[in-house]
XYZ file of C-alpha atoms in Angstrom:
652
model
C -210.796 -77.342 -33.553
C -208.528 -78.522 -30.763
C -209.513 -75.523 -28.647
C -213.398 -75.871 -29.212
C -213.350 -79.595 -28.383
C -210.184 -80.997 -26.624
C -211.703 -84.482 -26.634
C -212.108 -84.831 -30.369
C -209.279 -87.004 -32.012
C -209.906 -85.771 -35.497
C -207.883 -82.409 -35.310
C -204.987 -84.159 -33.812
C -204.965 -86.760 -36.537
C -205.107 -84.341 -39.441
C -202.501 -81.943 -37.714
C -200.136 -84.980 -37.278
C -200.338 -85.753 -41.169
C -199.678 -81.961 -41.827
C -196.700 -81.941 -39.572
C -195.191 -85.177 -41.198
C -195.373 -83.736 -44.551
C -193.657 -80.406 -43.279
C -190.672 -82.552 -42.140
C -191.716 -82.456 -38.543
C -192.262 -86.290 -37.592
C -191.353 -85.862 -34.012
C -194.196 -83.471 -33.586
C -196.445 -85.596 -35.669
C -195.653 -88.570 -33.549
C -196.961 -86.740 -30.433
C -200.025 -85.697 -32.081
C -200.822 -88.941 -33.495
C -200.468 -90.746 -30.428
C -202.855 -88.182 -28.857
C -205.564 -88.859 -31.642
C -205.268 -92.652 -30.852
C -205.740 -92.146 -27.253
C -208.903 -89.911 -27.882
C -210.181 -92.332 -30.542
C -213.118 -93.786 -28.594
C -214.470 -90.256 -27.476
C -216.326 -90.322 -30.805
C -218.518 -93.097 -29.823
C -221.606 -90.902 -29.532
C -221.320 -90.026 -33.163
C -219.966 -93.247 -34.731
C -220.578 -96.855 -34.533
C -218.232 -99.334 -33.008
C -217.193 -100.654 -36.478
C -216.333 -97.194 -37.732
C -214.374 -96.676 -34.650
C -212.361 -99.510 -35.275
C -211.916 -98.300 -38.945
C -210.722 -94.990 -37.493
C -208.237 -96.595 -35.201
C -206.905 -98.836 -37.943
C -206.411 -95.684 -40.199
C -204.602 -93.753 -37.264
C -202.427 -96.859 -36.458
C -201.340 -96.962 -40.141
C -200.548 -93.318 -40.310
C -198.599 -93.800 -37.014
C -196.534 -96.359 -38.637
C -195.701 -93.966 -41.473
C -194.385 -91.453 -38.804
C -192.407 -94.189 -37.098
C -190.625 -95.082 -40.577
C -189.584 -91.370 -40.910
C -188.040 -91.683 -37.530
C -186.244 -94.938 -38.323
C -188.556 -96.762 -35.703
C -188.960 -99.552 -38.234
C -190.154 -102.407 -35.711
C -192.777 -99.782 -34.269
C -194.008 -99.213 -37.843
C -194.430 -102.936 -38.564
C -196.157 -103.303 -35.172
C -198.693 -100.499 -36.048
C -199.481 -102.092 -39.434
C -200.221 -105.475 -37.902
C -202.074 -103.741 -35.180
C -204.274 -101.896 -37.794
C -204.968 -105.246 -39.576
C -206.053 -106.920 -36.376
C -208.426 -104.086 -36.007
C -209.798 -104.078 -39.493
C -208.265 -106.783 -41.982
C -209.817 -104.749 -44.873
C -207.829 -101.547 -44.264
C -205.964 -100.996 -47.342
C -203.771 -98.425 -45.720
C -202.422 -100.907 -43.273
C -201.495 -103.545 -45.874
C -199.731 -100.815 -47.837
C -197.751 -99.668 -44.885
C -196.602 -103.227 -44.299
C -195.708 -103.525 -47.950
C -193.511 -100.546 -47.535
C -191.944 -101.675 -44.401
C -191.046 -105.070 -45.494
C -189.039 -103.456 -48.308
C -186.251 -102.675 -45.821
C -186.301 -106.144 -44.227
C -184.336 -108.976 -45.870
C -186.144 -112.181 -46.632
C -189.678 -110.525 -46.406
C -189.904 -110.374 -50.128
C -193.000 -112.640 -50.404
C -194.798 -110.871 -47.463
C -194.077 -107.260 -49.190
C -195.514 -108.284 -52.569
C -198.510 -109.981 -51.048
C -199.327 -107.192 -48.792
C -199.150 -104.892 -51.882
C -201.454 -107.068 -53.711
C -204.071 -107.098 -50.817
C -203.750 -103.384 -50.607
C -204.430 -102.902 -54.289
C -207.544 -105.144 -54.050
C -209.008 -103.526 -51.163
C -208.343 -99.658 -52.040
C -211.034 -97.180 -53.237
C -210.487 -95.385 -56.497
C -207.415 -93.115 -55.834
C -204.526 -91.185 -57.454
C -201.781 -93.112 -55.804
C -199.330 -94.169 -58.462
C -198.322 -97.876 -58.536
C -194.667 -98.018 -58.285
C -193.278 -100.506 -60.909
C -190.583 -101.815 -58.614
C -192.925 -102.457 -55.481
C -194.538 -105.338 -56.741
C -191.262 -107.285 -57.527
C -190.011 -109.473 -54.808
C -186.193 -109.610 -56.117
C -185.000 -106.438 -57.444
C -181.140 -107.293 -56.579
C -180.777 -103.771 -55.538
C -179.727 -102.626 -52.106
C -181.812 -100.551 -49.771
C -181.349 -96.778 -50.675
C -179.663 -97.127 -54.052
C -182.695 -97.338 -56.410
C -184.395 -94.249 -57.943
C -187.155 -94.116 -55.310
C -187.940 -95.437 -51.971
C -191.464 -96.967 -51.137
C -193.615 -94.232 -49.740
C -197.362 -94.549 -49.660
C -199.183 -91.331 -50.660
C -195.996 -89.355 -49.643
C -196.393 -86.623 -52.309
C -200.047 -86.664 -53.020
C -202.903 -84.313 -51.541
C -204.733 -85.522 -48.399
C -208.074 -85.143 -50.333
C -208.689 -86.675 -53.577
C -210.269 -85.006 -56.619
C -210.434 -85.811 -60.506
C -207.142 -84.920 -61.945
C -203.848 -86.385 -63.442
C -200.628 -86.506 -61.617
C -196.974 -87.296 -62.372
C -194.116 -88.327 -60.209
C -190.693 -89.025 -61.313
C -187.383 -90.065 -59.580
C -183.872 -90.221 -60.764
C -180.616 -91.557 -59.129
C -176.924 -91.236 -60.080
C -173.756 -92.544 -58.246
C -170.495 -94.102 -58.371
C -169.706 -97.309 -60.463
C -171.660 -96.030 -63.352
C -174.898 -96.373 -61.368
C -177.806 -94.414 -62.812
C -181.647 -95.048 -62.935
C -185.002 -93.496 -62.954
C -188.768 -94.189 -62.436
C -191.743 -92.318 -63.737
C -195.346 -92.746 -63.121
C -198.483 -91.177 -64.505
C -201.675 -91.659 -62.663
C -205.269 -90.304 -62.975
C -208.719 -90.310 -61.689
C -211.999 -89.500 -63.573
C -215.161 -90.304 -61.527
C -215.561 -94.077 -61.877
C -212.090 -94.895 -63.410
C -208.350 -94.568 -62.267
C -205.174 -95.628 -63.852
C -201.511 -95.734 -63.254
C -198.545 -96.359 -65.715
C -194.975 -96.505 -64.766
C -191.455 -97.282 -65.977
C -188.576 -98.300 -63.886
C -184.937 -98.572 -65.028
C -181.643 -99.068 -63.113
C -178.064 -99.958 -64.289
C -174.743 -100.244 -62.499
C -171.356 -101.713 -63.274
C -171.055 -102.803 -59.626
C -167.967 -102.811 -57.177
C -165.938 -105.719 -58.842
C -165.673 -107.343 -62.234
C -168.911 -109.006 -63.554
C -171.024 -107.395 -60.734
C -173.141 -105.390 -63.178
C -176.840 -105.072 -63.134
C -179.295 -103.826 -65.666
C -183.069 -103.971 -65.027
C -186.051 -102.469 -66.580
C -189.665 -102.817 -65.219
C -192.863 -101.404 -66.945
C -196.487 -101.587 -65.780
C -200.064 -100.416 -66.455
C -202.734 -100.517 -63.825
C -206.489 -99.643 -64.110
C -209.321 -99.826 -61.752
C -213.006 -99.355 -62.423
C -215.774 -98.788 -60.026
C -218.418 -101.005 -61.695
C -221.152 -100.025 -58.953
C -220.802 -98.303 -55.700
C -220.055 -101.683 -54.152
C -218.088 -103.440 -56.773
C -214.750 -102.645 -58.360
C -212.517 -104.391 -61.137
C -208.778 -104.139 -61.423
C -206.572 -104.946 -64.535
C -202.855 -104.861 -64.301
C -199.927 -105.879 -66.788
C -196.263 -105.779 -65.808
C -193.039 -106.598 -67.766
C -189.683 -107.095 -66.373
C -186.246 -107.470 -68.073
C -183.083 -108.163 -66.040
C -179.475 -109.023 -66.945
C -176.824 -109.396 -64.450
C -173.376 -110.944 -63.581
C -172.464 -112.614 -60.215
C -173.956 -110.363 -57.587
C -173.341 -112.675 -54.534
C -171.050 -112.199 -51.424
C -169.643 -115.399 -50.338
C -167.510 -114.225 -47.494
C -164.352 -114.488 -49.641
C -164.397 -111.152 -51.758
C -162.280 -113.025 -54.453
C -164.804 -115.792 -54.514
C -166.798 -114.859 -57.481
C -167.474 -116.009 -61.113
C -165.935 -113.842 -63.724
C -168.330 -115.080 -66.592
C -171.446 -115.824 -65.022
C -174.424 -114.231 -66.813
C -178.161 -114.384 -65.957
C -180.859 -113.115 -68.013
C -184.559 -113.202 -67.094
C -187.628 -111.783 -68.954
C -191.194 -111.884 -67.220
C -194.477 -110.916 -67.989
C -197.397 -110.725 -65.463
C -201.095 -110.211 -66.124
C -203.627 -109.747 -63.232
C -207.256 -109.488 -62.816
C -208.717 -108.406 -59.523
C -212.373 -107.885 -58.202
C -213.822 -106.426 -54.900
C -217.394 -106.827 -53.776
C -218.456 -104.839 -50.687
C -221.474 -106.740 -49.593
C -222.071 -104.349 -46.684
C -220.129 -102.451 -44.152
C -219.148 -105.611 -42.400
C -218.227 -107.962 -45.372
C -215.984 -107.689 -48.368
C -215.116 -110.412 -51.070
C -212.062 -110.052 -53.161
C -210.673 -112.356 -55.889
C -207.391 -112.434 -57.873
C -206.221 -114.351 -61.053
C -202.608 -113.975 -62.050
C -200.832 -115.433 -65.034
C -196.972 -115.340 -65.196
C -194.740 -116.075 -68.271
C -191.106 -116.247 -67.585
C -187.883 -117.227 -69.668
C -184.337 -117.247 -68.249
C -180.968 -118.285 -69.232
C -177.753 -118.778 -67.205
C -174.327 -119.213 -68.220
C -171.027 -119.712 -66.069
C -167.891 -121.774 -65.662
C -166.040 -122.988 -62.593
C -162.878 -124.879 -61.908
C -163.553 -128.490 -60.646
C -159.799 -129.915 -60.807
C -156.301 -129.217 -61.867
C -153.441 -131.168 -63.702
C -150.385 -129.272 -64.549
C -150.314 -127.214 -66.714
C -154.086 -126.843 -67.146
C -157.077 -126.641 -64.904
C -160.402 -128.763 -65.431
C -163.059 -126.256 -66.246
C -166.809 -127.218 -66.122
C -169.015 -124.912 -68.454
C -172.739 -124.818 -68.074
C -175.465 -123.296 -70.238
C -178.973 -123.617 -68.969
C -182.420 -122.283 -70.336
C -185.693 -122.426 -68.478
C -189.337 -121.436 -69.117
C -192.127 -121.060 -66.666
C -195.797 -120.605 -67.299
C -198.086 -120.602 -64.286
C -201.569 -119.304 -63.399
C -202.773 -118.806 -59.584
C -206.372 -118.001 -58.745
C -207.540 -116.945 -55.415
C -210.766 -115.859 -53.511
C -211.217 -114.388 -50.035
C -213.986 -113.233 -47.721
C -213.323 -110.673 -44.983
C -215.969 -110.320 -42.137
C -215.800 -108.022 -39.256
C -217.670 -107.215 -36.051
C -217.281 -105.411 -32.931
C -215.240 -108.225 -31.366
C -214.781 -110.837 -34.220
C -212.917 -110.463 -37.422
C -212.353 -113.336 -39.902
C -210.407 -113.936 -43.207
C -211.584 -117.110 -45.058
C -210.173 -117.997 -48.459
C -209.041 -120.594 -51.020
C -206.667 -120.644 -53.973
C -205.164 -123.025 -56.761
C -201.976 -122.606 -58.781
C -200.781 -124.616 -61.851
C -197.012 -124.256 -62.825
C -195.262 -125.743 -65.870
C -191.448 -125.562 -65.476
C -189.312 -126.793 -68.468
C -185.856 -126.247 -69.883
C -182.525 -127.781 -70.655
C -178.972 -127.814 -69.401
C -175.788 -128.283 -71.615
C -172.479 -129.145 -69.953
C -168.884 -129.493 -71.118
C -165.614 -130.180 -69.586
C -162.483 -128.414 -70.930
C -158.936 -129.193 -70.220
C -156.742 -126.814 -72.131
C -157.347 -127.229 -75.897
C -159.450 -130.360 -75.207
C -163.132 -130.016 -74.732
C -165.253 -133.045 -73.577
C -169.089 -132.641 -74.160
C -171.297 -134.020 -71.568
C -174.719 -135.481 -71.949
C -177.382 -132.750 -72.133
C -180.198 -132.938 -69.501
C -183.882 -131.733 -70.071
C -186.659 -131.203 -67.504
C -190.285 -130.669 -67.574
C -191.714 -130.327 -64.128
C -195.508 -129.796 -63.592
C -196.332 -128.195 -60.245
C -200.007 -128.326 -58.539
C -200.799 -126.688 -55.408
C -204.118 -125.932 -53.658
C -204.921 -124.391 -50.405
C -207.893 -123.328 -48.219
C -207.608 -121.189 -44.920
C -209.569 -119.546 -42.061
C -208.031 -116.975 -39.889
C -210.124 -115.624 -36.788
C -209.248 -112.650 -34.578
C -211.257 -112.529 -31.393
C -211.240 -109.822 -28.666
C -211.585 -111.706 -25.499
C -211.427 -108.204 -23.574
C -210.046 -104.685 -24.463
C -206.536 -106.074 -23.197
C -206.367 -109.583 -24.970
C -206.826 -110.506 -28.677
C -206.639 -114.021 -29.803
C -205.848 -115.163 -33.254
C -206.586 -118.809 -34.476
C -206.010 -120.073 -37.918
C -206.094 -123.246 -39.799
C -205.000 -123.903 -43.410
C -204.985 -127.074 -45.519
C -202.663 -127.331 -48.524
C -202.006 -130.077 -51.128
C -198.679 -129.844 -53.109
C -197.736 -132.033 -55.981
C -194.294 -132.018 -57.840
C -192.572 -135.047 -59.245
C -191.736 -137.138 -56.268
C -193.167 -134.586 -53.714
C -196.784 -135.212 -52.818
C -197.750 -133.361 -49.641
C -200.951 -132.960 -48.065
C -200.604 -130.846 -44.903
C -202.747 -129.259 -42.313
C -201.376 -126.146 -40.785
C -202.459 -124.949 -37.313
C -201.917 -121.212 -36.432
C -202.418 -119.382 -32.980
C -201.416 -116.117 -31.804
C -202.152 -113.674 -28.904
C -201.722 -109.877 -28.353
C -201.991 -109.233 -24.613
C -201.833 -105.698 -23.108
C -200.365 -106.812 -19.707
C -200.135 -103.345 -18.254
C -200.547 -99.783 -19.585
C -197.869 -99.604 -22.225
C -196.790 -103.244 -21.917
C -197.622 -105.640 -24.592
C -196.945 -109.343 -24.891
C -197.077 -111.177 -28.244
C -196.799 -114.723 -28.980
C -197.482 -117.050 -31.924
C -196.947 -120.649 -33.237
C -197.726 -121.727 -36.693
C -196.858 -124.312 -39.449
C -196.509 -123.347 -43.131
C -195.853 -125.315 -46.293
C -193.571 -123.391 -49.035
C -195.335 -123.263 -52.220
C -194.114 -122.551 -55.735
C -195.056 -119.024 -56.151
C -196.262 -117.768 -59.387
C -195.464 -113.996 -58.821
C -194.603 -114.409 -54.997
C -198.063 -112.801 -54.193
C -200.960 -114.379 -52.091
C -204.028 -113.100 -50.468
C -203.573 -115.312 -47.512
C -202.597 -113.329 -44.409
C -198.928 -112.821 -44.125
C -198.623 -112.508 -40.319
C -199.761 -113.908 -37.111
C -199.678 -111.393 -34.193
C -197.127 -109.277 -35.975
C -194.851 -112.318 -36.974
C -194.116 -112.943 -40.574
C -194.965 -116.458 -41.722
C -193.919 -116.399 -45.393
C -190.130 -116.742 -46.145
C -188.270 -117.871 -49.457
C -187.340 -121.541 -48.825
C -187.098 -124.534 -51.118
C -190.358 -125.480 -52.618
C -192.265 -128.086 -50.434
C -190.509 -127.122 -47.190
C -192.459 -127.950 -43.943
C -191.896 -125.216 -41.417
C -192.860 -124.925 -37.620
C -192.208 -121.459 -36.270
C -192.550 -120.271 -32.590
C -192.445 -116.748 -31.841
C -192.659 -114.289 -28.910
C -192.345 -110.527 -28.457
C -192.595 -107.874 -25.654
C -193.096 -104.203 -26.473
C -192.790 -101.602 -23.650
C -193.847 -98.041 -24.097
C -192.186 -96.110 -21.183
C -193.422 -92.817 -22.358
C -194.540 -91.081 -25.665
C -190.855 -90.528 -26.311
C -189.215 -93.854 -25.365
C -190.161 -97.425 -26.473
C -188.313 -100.521 -26.050
C -188.827 -104.308 -26.638
C -187.639 -107.383 -28.523
C -188.963 -110.525 -30.211
C -187.756 -114.027 -30.673
C -188.408 -116.271 -33.532
C -187.486 -120.099 -33.933
C -187.966 -121.970 -37.440
C -187.484 -125.667 -37.816
C -187.485 -126.683 -41.374
C -187.682 -129.845 -43.366
C -187.010 -129.444 -47.080
C -187.461 -132.074 -49.780
C -184.491 -132.811 -52.101
C -185.264 -134.336 -55.545
C -181.832 -134.850 -56.963
C -180.291 -136.666 -53.961
C -180.324 -140.011 -52.292
C -181.324 -138.282 -49.087
C -185.149 -137.419 -49.307
C -185.077 -134.292 -47.066
C -182.677 -131.822 -45.339
C -183.494 -130.534 -41.788
C -182.436 -127.096 -40.621
C -183.052 -124.697 -37.724
C -183.133 -120.999 -37.831
C -183.317 -118.372 -35.124
C -184.242 -114.756 -35.873
C -184.099 -112.327 -32.741
C -184.249 -108.741 -32.461
C -184.260 -106.218 -29.572
C -184.732 -102.267 -29.902
C -184.766 -99.005 -28.026
C -186.457 -96.001 -29.714
C -185.981 -92.625 -28.316
C -187.265 -88.963 -29.071
C -185.149 -86.818 -26.902
C -186.415 -83.615 -28.616
C -189.039 -83.156 -31.335
C -186.416 -82.554 -34.124
C -184.083 -85.619 -33.092
C -184.634 -89.311 -32.867
C -182.485 -92.028 -31.834
C -182.768 -95.921 -32.747
C -180.537 -98.630 -31.192
C -181.318 -102.335 -32.242
C -179.676 -105.642 -31.730
C -180.265 -108.374 -34.573
C -179.490 -112.113 -34.225
C -179.779 -114.460 -37.142
C -178.487 -118.114 -36.872
C -178.879 -120.694 -39.662
C -177.881 -124.238 -39.003
C -178.307 -127.237 -41.330
C -178.650 -130.585 -39.443
C -176.953 -132.765 -42.025
C -173.465 -132.463 -43.797
C -173.873 -131.699 -47.379
C -170.734 -130.449 -49.432
C -172.847 -129.490 -52.558
C -175.260 -127.336 -50.447
C -175.726 -123.862 -51.826
C -175.772 -122.511 -48.266
C -172.978 -122.980 -45.514
C -173.507 -125.478 -42.901
C -174.104 -122.910 -40.159
C -174.208 -118.973 -40.387
C -174.570 -116.782 -37.472
C -174.884 -113.082 -38.003
C -175.167 -110.502 -35.216
C -175.848 -106.798 -35.956
C -175.872 -103.746 -33.744
C -177.197 -100.643 -35.603
C -177.286 -97.276 -34.261
C -179.340 -94.539 -36.212
C -179.513 -90.770 -35.438
C -181.861 -88.687 -37.263
C -182.436 -84.816 -37.370
C -185.474 -83.075 -39.001
C -185.406 -79.349 -39.441
C -188.827 -77.574 -39.701
C -187.406 -75.725 -42.992
C -187.162 -79.117 -44.879
C -183.623 -80.333 -44.159
C -182.937 -83.737 -42.881
C -179.730 -85.749 -41.907
C -179.547 -89.409 -40.910
C -176.497 -91.321 -39.783
C -176.335 -94.867 -39.147
C -173.379 -96.941 -37.738
C -173.465 -100.900 -37.621
C -171.350 -103.244 -35.985
C -171.504 -106.713 -37.763
C -170.048 -109.946 -36.836
C -170.343 -113.203 -38.785
C -169.323 -116.739 -37.763
C -169.386 -119.221 -40.577
C -169.022 -123.115 -41.149
C -168.591 -124.777 -44.421
C -168.725 -128.564 -45.081
C -165.601 -129.543 -47.183
C -165.375 -132.331 -49.758
C -162.765 -134.197 -47.946
C -164.947 -134.438 -44.816
C -165.084 -132.475 -41.777
C -165.973 -128.602 -41.535
C -164.077 -125.307 -42.140
C -164.800 -122.405 -39.808
C -164.202 -118.687 -40.173
C -165.389 -115.517 -38.569
C -165.125 -111.803 -39.308
C -166.451 -108.502 -37.539
C -166.362 -104.873 -38.760
C -168.066 -101.531 -38.280
C -169.764 -99.873 -41.367
C -171.277 -96.362 -41.436
C -173.813 -94.779 -43.779
C -174.769 -91.161 -43.979
C -178.001 -89.540 -45.553
C -178.457 -85.788 -46.309
C -181.690 -84.385 -48.016
C -184.063 -81.638 -48.394
C -187.949 -82.067 -48.570
C -189.424 -79.486 -50.972
C -192.437 -77.396 -49.701
C -195.958 -78.088 -50.723
C -195.355 -81.762 -51.136
C -193.635 -81.546 -54.594
C -190.752 -83.819 -53.763
C -187.347 -84.217 -52.224
C -183.517 -84.146 -52.844
C -181.289 -86.483 -50.985
C -177.672 -87.863 -51.090
C -176.777 -91.284 -49.698
C -173.120 -92.101 -48.801
C -172.952 -95.877 -48.102
C -169.869 -97.255 -46.334
C -168.590 -93.824 -45.481
C -165.193 -94.865 -44.376
C -164.703 -97.354 -47.415
C -164.238 -100.363 -44.999
C -163.139 -103.670 -46.462
C -164.683 -106.730 -45.015
C -165.758 -110.267 -45.674
C -169.468 -111.161 -45.608
C -171.784 -113.782 -46.870
C -175.260 -113.328 -48.126
C -177.810 -115.776 -47.670
C -178.771 -117.626 -50.763
C -182.075 -118.329 -52.389
C -183.088 -121.937 -53.285
C -182.593 -121.077 -56.987
C -178.898 -120.267 -56.295
C -179.393 -116.510 -56.555
C -178.766 -114.052 -53.788
C -181.294 -112.059 -52.001
C -181.340 -108.323 -52.488
C -177.924 -107.143 -51.189
C -177.591 -105.218 -47.930
C -174.010 -103.824 -47.817
C -170.932 -103.313 -50.152
C -167.351 -103.549 -49.191
C -166.387 -100.091 -50.837
C -167.652 -96.554 -50.456
C -170.520 -95.541 -52.747
C -172.078 -92.169 -53.231
C -175.750 -91.865 -54.680
C -177.719 -88.905 -55.505
C -181.466 -88.988 -55.913
C -184.532 -86.801 -56.431
C -188.048 -87.209 -56.521
C -190.649 -84.702 -57.998
C -194.350 -84.817 -58.068
C -196.953 -82.345 -59.692
């Protein structure tokens, strides 16, 4: 086909996908770039709208190739670019969901993009991974049974049949787990059922984690233009103290957290015509959790004062959303609204022990009702072939106890191709953090490629200012960077002070290089700086935390199926705590940590086998994980000891 019509992008597109599945991502990258270059040559055969859909699909597929090559920032850029071209492209939404899985603090964006992908997808055989829809797995990247990978082991063309995909993992510290899904397609009906299990003792006492997730998903084509989805998910988690608080000896030896959560979802899609789609979602969540821990609060010879806490909480919430997507040659719009209702109740028992003496403290009960409503409109307009402008406006009303907020959120972004290969992106937007039923929303998660939803305290008012520059020197070399500044005002209910102000900076620079088709090189620089503007000795977060990271990744891909990936990271943290006696305490730590991955991709897309070695040189270090508003930690990124993990995935 390439020889018969050198200007047709289609054979380049399919050949790129073929090479990617044959463990040849470097060659696939060059073919996919050629397919995108030739995309508009089909204008004599296809409408402008269909050409935009073609470009979106090819951009999403290019993002998958970037992911294999460890070009993560470019993969995210391609996903955002595809959605700018076609907001209804389910494959681009799924690409962003998969890529956000490796980025800390992008949990809300990840599960939201997955929800949007599911609502927009046609009937297919793609299995719904139980773990992908969960925002806080508490599992470090690469240590679970399977990694998110859209359509990685499924045929390019869909037909009626049943498919099974299974993954297993085993490693040090009594780590083991598995995931299995079965999915099927029969004319107008498709389904997916899966189970996920993970268990580990952790690297220190009381660092264990036991987690199970089970889901059932069905989709029905009511008519050629209408589809209905039903989903049920159950999650059960029990763990000890998983956080890293700079001092490796700073952990609770008896903290226990148990959470049981059930979710039910109904989704609907109506394709009015090739230009318009309407999607709707209703999600119900029931959650029960308990927490037990004790901590020393004082000392008088010969006994310490120990505060023991036992808490129990229950949440029942329902969220409904509806969205309209419209697209023409130059204009795309996303308009929607939603409403959520949360009932959060529970109690807390406290007692103070001093040797054999136990003093009971008054129990406290709470019953919070949280109401949130929002409406939004996003427009993407092509001013020219080089300049796209995004404009958005949302209105939110939030009601929780003493917090009553009515907020208007302007949003603006540009994507400007200044020169061939040189693209400037910029965005400014305001957000109001809501109480999430399942951390999922239909509202667009990004503006000009910049994420707008982070896990902050409920009711937090945030202004974000972002800019980025991407420079494609050639088909083999790309470099760039982006700057993000966030200004947060968070309400505080249980304090004399009504709010807390903080500033965050999150910057990134990268160089990606493909020296030969079998080898890829990735060099990045990450800068994250959190600074609270007020002293708060009782805060869960430090007064300031500056983290700098310089990761270097080298990947080799053999056309015979073997692959090897090595990554070295230099990390430095500067931390400052407020202390109870007044003033602050400062400290810092820097270290180098290395990871190694070896694997083999089986022929005919039937699976792969891999071995991950984390912290190869068994480096000891001090490190602080950022903390969620609930007091729990984010998904951990690194561990201060060597860990070997074996995993295998098969599909048939």
